[in-house]
mmJSON file of the N, C-alpha and C atoms, coordinates in Angstrom:
{"data_MODEL":{"atom_site":{
"group_PDB":["ATOM","ATOM","ATOM","ATOM","ATOM","ATOM","ATOM","ATOM","ATOM","ATOM","ATOM","ATOM","ATOM","ATOM","ATOM","ATOM","ATOM","ATOM","ATOM","ATOM","ATOM","ATOM","ATOM","ATOM","ATOM","ATOM","ATOM","ATOM","ATOM","ATOM","ATOM","ATOM","ATOM","ATOM","ATOM","ATOM","ATOM","ATOM","ATOM","ATOM","ATOM","ATOM","ATOM","ATOM","ATOM","ATOM","ATOM","ATOM","ATOM","ATOM","ATOM","ATOM","ATOM","ATOM","ATOM","ATOM","ATOM","ATOM","ATOM","ATOM","ATOM","ATOM","ATOM","ATOM","ATOM","ATOM","ATOM","ATOM","ATOM","ATOM","ATOM","ATOM","ATOM","ATOM","ATOM","ATOM","ATOM","ATOM","ATOM","ATOM","ATOM","ATOM","ATOM","ATOM","ATOM","ATOM","ATOM","ATOM","ATOM","ATOM","ATOM","ATOM","ATOM","ATOM","ATOM","ATOM","ATOM","ATOM","ATOM","ATOM","ATOM","ATOM","ATOM","ATOM","ATOM","ATOM","ATOM","ATOM","ATOM","ATOM","ATOM","ATOM","ATOM","ATOM","ATOM","ATOM","ATOM","ATOM","ATOM","ATOM","ATOM","ATOM","ATOM","ATOM","ATOM","ATOM","ATOM","ATOM","ATOM","ATOM","ATOM","ATOM","ATOM","ATOM","ATOM","ATOM","ATOM","ATOM","ATOM","ATOM","ATOM","ATOM","ATOM","ATOM","ATOM","ATOM","ATOM","ATOM","ATOM","ATOM","ATOM","ATOM","ATOM","ATOM","ATOM","ATOM","ATOM","ATOM","ATOM","ATOM","ATOM","ATOM","ATOM","ATOM","ATOM","ATOM","ATOM","ATOM","ATOM","ATOM","ATOM","ATOM","ATOM","ATOM","ATOM","ATOM","ATOM","ATOM","ATOM","ATOM","ATOM","ATOM","ATOM","ATOM","ATOM","ATOM","ATOM","ATOM","ATOM","ATOM","ATOM","ATOM","ATOM","ATOM","ATOM","ATOM","ATOM","ATOM","ATOM","ATOM","ATOM","ATOM","ATOM","ATOM","ATOM","ATOM","ATOM","ATOM","ATOM","ATOM"],
"id":[1,2,3,4,5,6,7,8,9,10,11,12,13,14,15,16,17,18,19,20,21,22,23,24,25,26,27,28,29,30,31,32,33,34,35,36,37,38,39,40,41,42,43,44,45,46,47,48,49,50,51,52,53,54,55,56,57,58,59,60,61,62,63,64,65,66,67,68,69,70,71,72,73,74,75,76,77,78,79,80,81,82,83,84,85,86,87,88,89,90,91,92,93,94,95,96,97,98,99,100,101,102,103,104,105,106,107,108,109,110,111,112,113,114,115,116,117,118,119,120,121,122,123,124,125,126,127,128,129,130,131,132,133,134,135,136,137,138,139,140,141,142,143,144,145,146,147,148,149,150,151,152,153,154,155,156,157,158,159,160,161,162,163,164,165,166,167,168,169,170,171,172,173,174,175,176,177,178,179,180,181,182,183,184,185,186,187,188,189,190,191,192,193,194,195,196,197,198,199,200,201,202,203,204,205,206,207,208,209,210],
"type_symbol":["N","C","C","N","C","C","N","C","C","N","C","C","N","C","C","N","C","C","N","C","C","N","C","C","N","C","C","N","C","C","N","C","C","N","C","C","N","C","C","N","C","C","N","C","C","N","C","C","N","C","C","N","C","C","N","C","C","N","C","C","N","C","C","N","C","C","N","C","C","N","C","C","N","C","C","N","C","C","N","C","C","N","C","C","N","C","C","N","C","C","N","C","C","N","C","C","N","C","C","N","C","C","N","C","C","N","C","C","N","C","C","N","C","C","N","C","C","N","C","C","N","C","C","N","C","C","N","C","C","N","C","C","N","C","C","N","C","C","N","C","C","N","C","C","N","C","C","N","C","C","N","C","C","N","C","C","N","C","C","N","C","C","N","C","C","N","C","C","N","C","C","N","C","C","N","C","C","N","C","C","N","C","C","N","C","C","N","C","C","N","C","C","N","C","C","N","C","C","N","C","C","N","C","C","N","C","C","N","C","C"],
"label_atom_id":["N","CA","C","N","CA","C","N","CA","C","N","CA","C","N","CA","C","N","CA","C","N","CA","C","N","CA","C","N","CA","C","N","CA","C","N","CA","C","N","CA","C","N","CA","C","N","CA","C","N","CA","C","N","CA","C","N","CA","C","N","CA","C","N","CA","C","N","CA","C","N","CA","C","N","CA","C","N","CA","C","N","CA","C","N","CA","C","N","CA","C","N","CA","C","N","CA","C","N","CA","C","N","CA","C","N","CA","C","N","CA","C","N","CA","C","N","CA","C","N","CA","C","N","CA","C","N","CA","C","N","CA","C","N","CA","C","N","CA","C","N","CA","C","N","CA","C","N","CA","C","N","CA","C","N","CA","C","N","CA","C","N","CA","C","N","CA","C","N","CA","C","N","CA","C","N","CA","C","N","CA","C","N","CA","C","N","CA","C","N","CA","C","N","CA","C","N","CA","C","N","CA","C","N","CA","C","N","CA","C","N","CA","C","N","CA","C","N","CA","C","N","CA","C","N","CA","C","N","CA","C","N","CA","C","N","CA","C","N","CA","C","N","CA","C"],
"label_alt_id":[null,null,null,null,null,null,null,null,null,null,null,null,null,null,null,null,null,null,null,null,null,null,null,null,null,null,null,null,null,null,null,null,null,null,null,null,null,null,null,null,null,null,null,null,null,null,null,null,null,null,null,null,null,null,null,null,null,null,null,null,null,null,null,null,null,null,null,null,null,null,null,null,null,null,null,null,null,null,null,null,null,null,null,null,null,null,null,null,null,null,null,null,null,null,null,null,null,null,null,null,null,null,null,null,null,null,null,null,null,null,null,null,null,null,null,null,null,null,null,null,null,null,null,null,null,null,null,null,null,null,null,null,null,null,null,null,null,null,null,null,null,null,null,null,null,null,null,null,null,null,null,null,null,null,null,null,null,null,null,null,null,null,null,null,null,null,null,null,null,null,null,null,null,null,null,null,null,null,null,null,null,null,null,null,null,null,null,null,null,null,null,null,null,null,null,null,null,null,null,null,null,null,null,null,null,null,null,null,null,null],
"label_comp_id":["MET","MET","MET","ALA","ALA","ALA","ILE","ILE","ILE","GLU","GLU","GLU","ILE","ILE","ILE","SER","SER","SER","ALA","ALA","ALA","ARG","ARG","ARG","LYS","LYS","LYS","ARG","ARG","ARG","GLU","GLU","GLU","ALA","ALA","ALA","GLN","GLN","GLN","GLY","GLY","GLY","THR","THR","THR","GLY","GLY","GLY","ALA","ALA","ALA","SER","SER","SER","ARG","ARG","ARG","ARG","ARG","ARG","LEU","LEU","LEU","ARG","ARG","ARG","ARG","ARG","ARG","LEU","LEU","LEU","GLY","GLY","GLY","LYS","LYS","LYS","VAL","VAL","VAL","PRO","PRO","PRO","GLY","GLY","GLY","ILE","ILE","ILE","LEU","LEU","LEU","TYR","TYR","TYR","GLY","GLY","GLY","GLY","GLY","GLY","ASP","ASP","ASP","LYS","LYS","LYS","ASP","ASP","ASP","PRO","PRO","PRO","VAL","VAL","VAL","ASN","ASN","ASN","LEU","LEU","LEU","GLU","GLU","GLU","LEU","LEU","LEU","ASP","ASP","ASP","HIS","HIS","HIS","GLN","GLN","GLN","ALA","ALA","ALA","LEU","LEU","LEU","TYR","TYR","TYR","LEU","LEU","LEU","ASN","ASN","ASN","LEU","LEU","LEU","ARG","ARG","ARG","ASN","ASN","ASN","GLU","GLU","GLU","ARG","ARG","ARG","PHE","PHE","PHE","HIS","HIS","HIS","ALA","ALA","ALA","SER","SER","SER","ILE","ILE","ILE","LEU","LEU","LEU","THR","THR","THR","LEU","LEU","LEU","ASP","ASP","ASP","ALA","ALA","ALA","ALA","ALA","ALA","GLY","GLY","GLY","THR","THR","THR","LYS","LYS","LYS"],
"label_asym_id":["A","A","A","A","A","A","A","A","A","A","A","A","A","A","A","A","A","A","A","A","A","A","A","A","A","A","A","A","A","A","A","A","A","A","A","A","A","A","A","A","A","A","A","A","A","A","A","A","A","A","A","A","A","A","A","A","A","A","A","A","A","A","A","A","A","A","A","A","A","A","A","A","A","A","A","A","A","A","A","A","A","A","A","A","A","A","A","A","A","A","A","A","A","A","A","A","A","A","A","A","A","A","A","A","A","A","A","A","A","A","A","A","A","A","A","A","A","A","A","A","A","A","A","A","A","A","A","A","A","A","A","A","A","A","A","A","A","A","A","A","A","A","A","A","A","A","A","A","A","A","A","A","A","A","A","A","A","A","A","A","A","A","A","A","A","A","A","A","A","A","A","A","A","A","A","A","A","A","A","A","A","A","A","A","A","A","A","A","A","A","A","A","A","A","A","A","A","A","A","A","A","A","A","A","A","A","A","A","A","A"],
"label_entity_id":["1","1","1","1","1","1","1","1","1","1","1","1","1","1","1","1","1","1","1","1","1","1","1","1","1","1","1","1","1","1","1","1","1","1","1","1","1","1","1","1","1","1","1","1","1","1","1","1","1","1","1","1","1","1","1","1","1","1","1","1","1","1","1","1","1","1","1","1","1","1","1","1","1","1","1","1","1","1","1","1","1","1","1","1","1","1","1","1","1","1","1","1","1","1","1","1","1","1","1","1","1","1","1","1","1","1","1","1","1","1","1","1","1","1","1","1","1","1","1","1","1","1","1","1","1","1","1","1","1","1","1","1","1","1","1","1","1","1","1","1","1","1","1","1","1","1","1","1","1","1","1","1","1","1","1","1","1","1","1","1","1","1","1","1","1","1","1","1","1","1","1","1","1","1","1","1","1","1","1","1","1","1","1","1","1","1","1","1","1","1","1","1","1","1","1","1","1","1","1","1","1","1","1","1","1","1","1","1","1","1"],
"label_seq_id":[1,1,1,2,2,2,3,3,3,4,4,4,5,5,5,6,6,6,7,7,7,8,8,8,9,9,9,10,10,10,11,11,11,12,12,12,13,13,13,14,14,14,15,15,15,16,16,16,17,17,17,18,18,18,19,19,19,20,20,20,21,21,21,22,22,22,23,23,23,24,24,24,25,25,25,26,26,26,27,27,27,28,28,28,29,29,29,30,30,30,31,31,31,32,32,32,33,33,33,34,34,34,35,35,35,36,36,36,37,37,37,38,38,38,39,39,39,40,40,40,41,41,41,42,42,42,43,43,43,44,44,44,45,45,45,46,46,46,47,47,47,48,48,48,49,49,49,50,50,50,51,51,51,52,52,52,53,53,53,54,54,54,55,55,55,56,56,56,57,57,57,58,58,58,59,59,59,60,60,60,61,61,61,62,62,62,63,63,63,64,64,64,65,65,65,66,66,66,67,67,67,68,68,68,69,69,69,70,70,70],
"pdbx_PDB_ins_code":[null,null,null,null,null,null,null,null,null,null,null,null,null,null,null,null,null,null,null,null,null,null,null,null,null,null,null,null,null,null,null,null,null,null,null,null,null,null,null,null,null,null,null,null,null,null,null,null,null,null,null,null,null,null,null,null,null,null,null,null,null,null,null,null,null,null,null,null,null,null,null,null,null,null,null,null,null,null,null,null,null,null,null,null,null,null,null,null,null,null,null,null,null,null,null,null,null,null,null,null,null,null,null,null,null,null,null,null,null,null,null,null,null,null,null,null,null,null,null,null,null,null,null,null,null,null,null,null,null,null,null,null,null,null,null,null,null,null,null,null,null,null,null,null,null,null,null,null,null,null,null,null,null,null,null,null,null,null,null,null,null,null,null,null,null,null,null,null,null,null,null,null,null,null,null,null,null,null,null,null,null,null,null,null,null,null,null,null,null,null,null,null,null,null,null,null,null,null,null,null,null,null,null,null,null,null,null,null,null,null],
"Cartn_x":[-3.156,-2.947,-3.069,-3.373,-3.538,-1.66,-1.588,-0.474,-0.879,-0.583,-0.959,0.304,-0.382,0.152,0.056,1.135,0.734,0.988,0.39,0.085,0.06,0.528,-0.095,-0.544,-1.728,-2.109,-1.844,-2.2,-0.998,-2.615,-1.512,-2.457,-2.386,-1.268,-0.578,-1.746,-2.41,-2.879,-1.966,-1.92,-2.072,-0.318,-0.003,0.921,2.547,2.576,3.916,3.717,2.959,3.142,3.42,2.854,2.964,4.271,5.04,6.764,7.516,7.208,8.392,8.024,7.064,6.577,7.391,7.244,8.347,9.781,10.054,11.596,11.915,10.844,11.442,11.255,11.034,10.684,9.421,8.105,7.11,5.644,5.247,4.069,2.991,2.231,1.273,0.199,-1.052,-2.528,-3.734,-4.53,-6.071,-6.698,-7.509,-8.441,-9.569,-10.566,-12.279,-12.945,-13.974,-15.131,-16.277,-16.938,-18.123,-19.165,-19.52,-20.017,-19.548,-18.185,-17.005,-16.234,-15.647,-15.017,-13.327,-12.654,-12.006,-10.83,-9.614,-8.176,-7.505,-6.625,-5.011,-4.008,-3.467,-2.556,-0.846,-0.177,1.295,1.916,2.162,2.885,4.549,4.995,6.679,6.897,7.799,7.833,8.727,9.619,10.634,9.98,8.957,8.016,6.75,6.705,5.327,5.753,7.396,8.319,8.248,9.197,9.117,7.869,6.934,5.771,5.352,5.639,4.676,6.294,7.113,7.708,6.931,6.918,6.443,5.139,4.964,3.767,2.023,2.097,1.272,0.65,0.875,0.765,-0.037,-0.743,-0.977,-2.318,-2.537,-3.785,-3.89,-3.428,-3.794,-4.842,-5.764,-6.122,-5.412,-5.6,-4.657,-5.662,-4.248,-5.08,-4.412,-5.177,-4.196,-4.362,-3.257,-3.21,-3.191,-4.223,-4.025,-3.646,-3.271,-2.647,-3.656,-2.76,-4.008,-5.152,-5.4,-6.957,-7.196,-7.588,-7.099,-8.756],
"Cartn_y":[-14.973,-13.915,-12.389,-11.703,-9.894,-9.296,-9.265,-8.339,-6.98,-6.112,-4.455,-4.238,-3.701,-2.223,-1.112,-0.528,1.158,1.801,2.987,3.325,5.039,5.618,7.23,7.452,8.788,9.531,10.218,9.799,10.567,11.707,12.952,13.45,13.245,13.156,13.114,11.565,12.191,10.912,10.627,9.365,9.59,8.585,8.115,7.744,8.251,9.517,10.18,9.988,10.201,10.461,9.473,7.968,6.69,6.125,6.618,6.55,7.187,8.47,9.214,8.443,7.85,7.271,5.662,5.382,4.208,4.452,4.861,5.257,5.98,6.342,6.557,5.642,4.36,3.129,3.013,3.249,3.435,2.356,2.169,1.259,2.085,2.606,3.243,2.716,2.318,1.664,2.646,2.026,2.53,1.35,2.292,1.945,1.993,1.104,1.177,0.204,0.362,-0.659,0.193,-0.645,-0.151,1.108,2.186,3.134,5.098,3.786,4.999,5.726,6.824,6.804,6.456,6.214,6.111,6.458,6.189,6.955,6.078,7.109,7.421,6.708,6.118,5.829,5.4,5.888,5.142,3.969,2.985,1.712,1.55,1.218,0.966,0.148,-0.304,-1.245,-1.822,-1.937,-2.545,-3.542,-2.817,-3.444,-4.399,-3.871,-4.465,-5.946,-5.825,-7.279,-8.045,-7.373,-8.26,-9.433,-8.604,-9.311,-10.349,-9.89,-10.811,-12.087,-12.13,-13.628,-14.192,-14.062,-14.779,-15.075,-16.853,-17.795,-17.129,-16.612,-16.304,-15.279,-14.388,-13.451,-13.225,-14.111,-14.474,-15.088,-15.748,-16.414,-15.529,-14.384,-13.908,-12.388,-11.783,-11.076,-9.567,-8.48,-7.59,-6.393,-5.547,-4.492,-3.272,-2.598,-1.328,0.417,0.476,1.533,3.155,3.295,4.917,6.056,6.686,7.767,8.041,7.058,6.802,6.174,6.225,5.285,3.985,2.583,1.683,1.112],
"Cartn_z":[12.503,12.805,11.504,12.454,11.679,11.399,10.175,10.016,9.0,9.813,9.827,8.736,7.765,6.6,6.691,6.828,6.932,5.639,5.339,3.556,4.06,2.797,3.482,2.183,2.349,1.427,0.861,-0.993,-2.129,-2.636,-3.12,-3.897,-5.449,-5.76,-7.418,-7.646,-8.929,-9.644,-11.219,-11.729,-13.253,-13.551,-14.566,-14.81,-14.475,-14.705,-13.953,-13.019,-12.163,-10.82,-10.217,-10.685,-10.437,-10.452,-11.491,-12.159,-10.878,-10.735,-9.619,-8.505,-7.959,-7.193,-6.477,-7.841,-7.72,-7.811,-8.421,-8.417,-6.672,-6.158,-4.711,-3.917,-4.88,-3.414,-3.048,-3.312,-3.385,-3.857,-3.919,-4.369,-4.396,-5.901,-5.986,-5.353,-4.823,-4.677,-4.958,-4.512,-4.734,-3.458,-2.423,-1.73,-1.802,-2.37,-2.429,-2.257,-1.893,-1.751,-0.835,-0.87,-0.554,-0.812,-0.128,-0.801,-0.405,-0.116,0.107,-1.272,-1.341,-2.511,-2.504,-3.488,-3.659,-2.902,-2.311,-2.113,-2.779,-2.555,-3.148,-2.618,-2.716,-1.224,-1.698,-0.848,-1.243,-0.426,-0.579,0.466,0.171,1.416,1.53,0.707,-0.722,-1.583,-0.46,0.248,1.153,2.033,3.351,4.046,3.253,1.365,1.551,1.099,0.219,-0.471,0.6,1.756,2.591,3.49,3.403,4.355,2.694,1.328,0.62,0.572,0.968,1.3,1.883,2.922,4.434,3.859,3.727,3.026,3.99,5.097,5.847,6.035,5.076,4.7,3.382,2.369,2.014,2.54,3.459,4.143,5.476,5.802,6.634,6.684,7.626,7.77,7.601,6.768,6.946,7.125,7.884,8.665,7.884,7.376,6.48,7.251,7.516,8.745,8.002,7.146,6.385,6.783,7.294,7.638,9.4,10.289,11.275,11.218,10.171,10.231,10.081,10.629,10.144,9.925],
"occupancy":[1.0,1.0,1.0,1.0,1.0,1.0,1.0,1.0,1.0,1.0,1.0,1.0,1.0,1.0,1.0,1.0,1.0,1.0,1.0,1.0,1.0,1.0,1.0,1.0,1.0,1.0,1.0,1.0,1.0,1.0,1.0,1.0,1.0,1.0,1.0,1.0,1.0,1.0,1.0,1.0,1.0,1.0,1.0,1.0,1.0,1.0,1.0,1.0,1.0,1.0,1.0,1.0,1.0,1.0,1.0,1.0,1.0,1.0,1.0,1.0,1.0,1.0,1.0,1.0,1.0,1.0,1.0,1.0,1.0,1.0,1.0,1.0,1.0,1.0,1.0,1.0,1.0,1.0,1.0,1.0,1.0,1.0,1.0,1.0,1.0,1.0,1.0,1.0,1.0,1.0,1.0,1.0,1.0,1.0,1.0,1.0,1.0,1.0,1.0,1.0,1.0,1.0,1.0,1.0,1.0,1.0,1.0,1.0,1.0,1.0,1.0,1.0,1.0,1.0,1.0,1.0,1.0,1.0,1.0,1.0,1.0,1.0,1.0,1.0,1.0,1.0,1.0,1.0,1.0,1.0,1.0,1.0,1.0,1.0,1.0,1.0,1.0,1.0,1.0,1.0,1.0,1.0,1.0,1.0,1.0,1.0,1.0,1.0,1.0,1.0,1.0,1.0,1.0,1.0,1.0,1.0,1.0,1.0,1.0,1.0,1.0,1.0,1.0,1.0,1.0,1.0,1.0,1.0,1.0,1.0,1.0,1.0,1.0,1.0,1.0,1.0,1.0,1.0,1.0,1.0,1.0,1.0,1.0,1.0,1.0,1.0,1.0,1.0,1.0,1.0,1.0,1.0,1.0,1.0,1.0,1.0,1.0,1.0,1.0,1.0,1.0,1.0,1.0,1.0,1.0,1.0,1.0,1.0,1.0,1.0],
"B_iso_or_equiv":[0.0,0.0,0.0,0.0,0.0,0.0,0.0,0.0,0.0,0.0,0.0,0.0,0.0,0.0,0.0,0.0,0.0,0.0,0.0,0.0,0.0,0.0,0.0,0.0,0.0,0.0,0.0,0.0,0.0,0.0,0.0,0.0,0.0,0.0,0.0,0.0,0.0,0.0,0.0,0.0,0.0,0.0,0.0,0.0,0.0,0.0,0.0,0.0,0.0,0.0,0.0,0.0,0.0,0.0,0.0,0.0,0.0,0.0,0.0,0.0,0.0,0.0,0.0,0.0,0.0,0.0,0.0,0.0,0.0,0.0,0.0,0.0,0.0,0.0,0.0,0.0,0.0,0.0,0.0,0.0,0.0,0.0,0.0,0.0,0.0,0.0,0.0,0.0,0.0,0.0,0.0,0.0,0.0,0.0,0.0,0.0,0.0,0.0,0.0,0.0,0.0,0.0,0.0,0.0,0.0,0.0,0.0,0.0,0.0,0.0,0.0,0.0,0.0,0.0,0.0,0.0,0.0,0.0,0.0,0.0,0.0,0.0,0.0,0.0,0.0,0.0,0.0,0.0,0.0,0.0,0.0,0.0,0.0,0.0,0.0,0.0,0.0,0.0,0.0,0.0,0.0,0.0,0.0,0.0,0.0,0.0,0.0,0.0,0.0,0.0,0.0,0.0,0.0,0.0,0.0,0.0,0.0,0.0,0.0,0.0,0.0,0.0,0.0,0.0,0.0,0.0,0.0,0.0,0.0,0.0,0.0,0.0,0.0,0.0,0.0,0.0,0.0,0.0,0.0,0.0,0.0,0.0,0.0,0.0,0.0,0.0,0.0,0.0,0.0,0.0,0.0,0.0,0.0,0.0,0.0,0.0,0.0,0.0,0.0,0.0,0.0,0.0,0.0,0.0,0.0,0.0,0.0,0.0,0.0,0.0],
"pdbx_formal_charge":[null,null,null,null,null,null,null,null,null,null,null,null,null,null,null,null,null,null,null,null,null,null,null,null,null,null,null,null,null,null,null,null,null,null,null,null,null,null,null,null,null,null,null,null,null,null,null,null,null,null,null,null,null,null,null,null,null,null,null,null,null,null,null,null,null,null,null,null,null,null,null,null,null,null,null,null,null,null,null,null,null,null,null,null,null,null,null,null,null,null,null,null,null,null,null,null,null,null,null,null,null,null,null,null,null,null,null,null,null,null,null,null,null,null,null,null,null,null,null,null,null,null,null,null,null,null,null,null,null,null,null,null,null,null,null,null,null,null,null,null,null,null,null,null,null,null,null,null,null,null,null,null,null,null,null,null,null,null,null,null,null,null,null,null,null,null,null,null,null,null,null,null,null,null,null,null,null,null,null,null,null,null,null,null,null,null,null,null,null,null,null,null,null,null,null,null,null,null,null,null,null,null,null,null,null,null,null,null,null,null],
"auth_seq_id":[1,1,1,2,2,2,3,3,3,4,4,4,5,5,5,6,6,6,7,7,7,8,8,8,9,9,9,10,10,10,11,11,11,12,12,12,13,13,13,14,14,14,15,15,15,16,16,16,17,17,17,18,18,18,19,19,19,20,20,20,21,21,21,22,22,22,23,23,23,24,24,24,25,25,25,26,26,26,27,27,27,28,28,28,29,29,29,30,30,30,31,31,31,32,32,32,33,33,33,34,34,34,35,35,35,36,36,36,37,37,37,38,38,38,39,39,39,40,40,40,41,41,41,42,42,42,43,43,43,44,44,44,45,45,45,46,46,46,47,47,47,48,48,48,49,49,49,50,50,50,51,51,51,52,52,52,53,53,53,54,54,54,55,55,55,56,56,56,57,57,57,58,58,58,59,59,59,60,60,60,61,61,61,62,62,62,63,63,63,64,64,64,65,65,65,66,66,66,67,67,67,68,68,68,69,69,69,70,70,70],
"auth_comp_id":["MET","MET","MET","ALA","ALA","ALA","ILE","ILE","ILE","GLU","GLU","GLU","ILE","ILE","ILE","SER","SER","SER","ALA","ALA","ALA","ARG","ARG","ARG","LYS","LYS","LYS","ARG","ARG","ARG","GLU","GLU","GLU","ALA","ALA","ALA","GLN","GLN","GLN","GLY","GLY","GLY","THR","THR","THR","GLY","GLY","GLY","ALA","ALA","ALA","SER","SER","SER","ARG","ARG","ARG","ARG","ARG","ARG","LEU","LEU","LEU","ARG","ARG","ARG","ARG","ARG","ARG","LEU","LEU","LEU","GLY","GLY","GLY","LYS","LYS","LYS","VAL","VAL","VAL","PRO","PRO","PRO","GLY","GLY","GLY","ILE","ILE","ILE","LEU","LEU","LEU","TYR","TYR","TYR","GLY","GLY","GLY","GLY","GLY","GLY","ASP","ASP","ASP","LYS","LYS","LYS","ASP","ASP","ASP","PRO","PRO","PRO","VAL","VAL","VAL","ASN","ASN","ASN","LEU","LEU","LEU","GLU","GLU","GLU","LEU","LEU","LEU","ASP","ASP","ASP","HIS","HIS","HIS","GLN","GLN","GLN","ALA","ALA","ALA","LEU","LEU","LEU","TYR","TYR","TYR","LEU","LEU","LEU","ASN","ASN","ASN","LEU","LEU","LEU","ARG","ARG","ARG","ASN","ASN","ASN","GLU","GLU","GLU","ARG","ARG","ARG","PHE","PHE","PHE","HIS","HIS","HIS","ALA","ALA","ALA","SER","SER","SER","ILE","ILE","ILE","LEU","LEU","LEU","THR","THR","THR","LEU","LEU","LEU","ASP","ASP","ASP","ALA","ALA","ALA","ALA","ALA","ALA","GLY","GLY","GLY","THR","THR","THR","LYS","LYS","LYS"],
"auth_asym_id":["A","A","A","A","A","A","A","A","A","A","A","A","A","A","A","A","A","A","A","A","A","A","A","A","A","A","A","A","A","A","A","A","A","A","A","A","A","A","A","A","A","A","A","A","A","A","A","A","A","A","A","A","A","A","A","A","A","A","A","A","A","A","A","A","A","A","A","A","A","A","A","A","A","A","A","A","A","A","A","A","A","A","A","A","A","A","A","A","A","A","A","A","A","A","A","A","A","A","A","A","A","A","A","A","A","A","A","A","A","A","A","A","A","A","A","A","A","A","A","A","A","A","A","A","A","A","A","A","A","A","A","A","A","A","A","A","A","A","A","A","A","A","A","A","A","A","A","A","A","A","A","A","A","A","A","A","A","A","A","A","A","A","A","A","A","A","A","A","A","A","A","A","A","A","A","A","A","A","A","A","A","A","A","A","A","A","A","A","A","A","A","A","A","A","A","A","A","A","A","A","A","A","A","A","A","A","A","A","A","A"],
"auth_atom_id":["N","CA","C","N","CA","C","N","CA","C","N","CA","C","N","CA","C","N","CA","C","N","CA","C","N","CA","C","N","CA","C","N","CA","C","N","CA","C","N","CA","C","N","CA","C","N","CA","C","N","CA","C","N","CA","C","N","CA","C","N","CA","C","N","CA","C","N","CA","C","N","CA","C","N","CA","C","N","CA","C","N","CA","C","N","CA","C","N","CA","C","N","CA","C","N","CA","C","N","CA","C","N","CA","C","N","CA","C","N","CA","C","N","CA","C","N","CA","C","N","CA","C","N","CA","C","N","CA","C","N","CA","C","N","CA","C","N","CA","C","N","CA","C","N","CA","C","N","CA","C","N","CA","C","N","CA","C","N","CA","C","N","CA","C","N","CA","C","N","CA","C","N","CA","C","N","CA","C","N","CA","C","N","CA","C","N","CA","C","N","CA","C","N","CA","C","N","CA","C","N","CA","C","N","CA","C","N","CA","C","N","CA","C","N","CA","C","N","CA","C","N","CA","C","N","CA","C","N","CA","C","N","CA","C","N","CA","C","N","CA","C","N","CA","C"],
"pdbx_PDB_model_num":[1,1,1,1,1,1,1,1,1,1,1,1,1,1,1,1,1,1,1,1,1,1,1,1,1,1,1,1,1,1,1,1,1,1,1,1,1,1,1,1,1,1,1,1,1,1,1,1,1,1,1,1,1,1,1,1,1,1,1,1,1,1,1,1,1,1,1,1,1,1,1,1,1,1,1,1,1,1,1,1,1,1,1,1,1,1,1,1,1,1,1,1,1,1,1,1,1,1,1,1,1,1,1,1,1,1,1,1,1,1,1,1,1,1,1,1,1,1,1,1,1,1,1,1,1,1,1,1,1,1,1,1,1,1,1,1,1,1,1,1,1,1,1,1,1,1,1,1,1,1,1,1,1,1,1,1,1,1,1,1,1,1,1,1,1,1,1,1,1,1,1,1,1,1,1,1,1,1,1,1,1,1,1,1,1,1,1,1,1,1,1,1,1,1,1,1,1,1,1,1,1,1,1,1,1,1,1,1,1,1]
}}}
């Protein structure tokens, strides 16, 4: 079963910016790999937490929806 996780691109980087995101209930992240440049992302903590509690999440193929791009 494929699980889709939504994320938004973020402009701010660094420790302070990440702390501000966490206070707002978001999780900072970075998507990297291949020959493309890294992309800074923010994910919703509650949605991510609920998925992590589900056992099939850890053995599923994840689809990341970042600003309309999958």
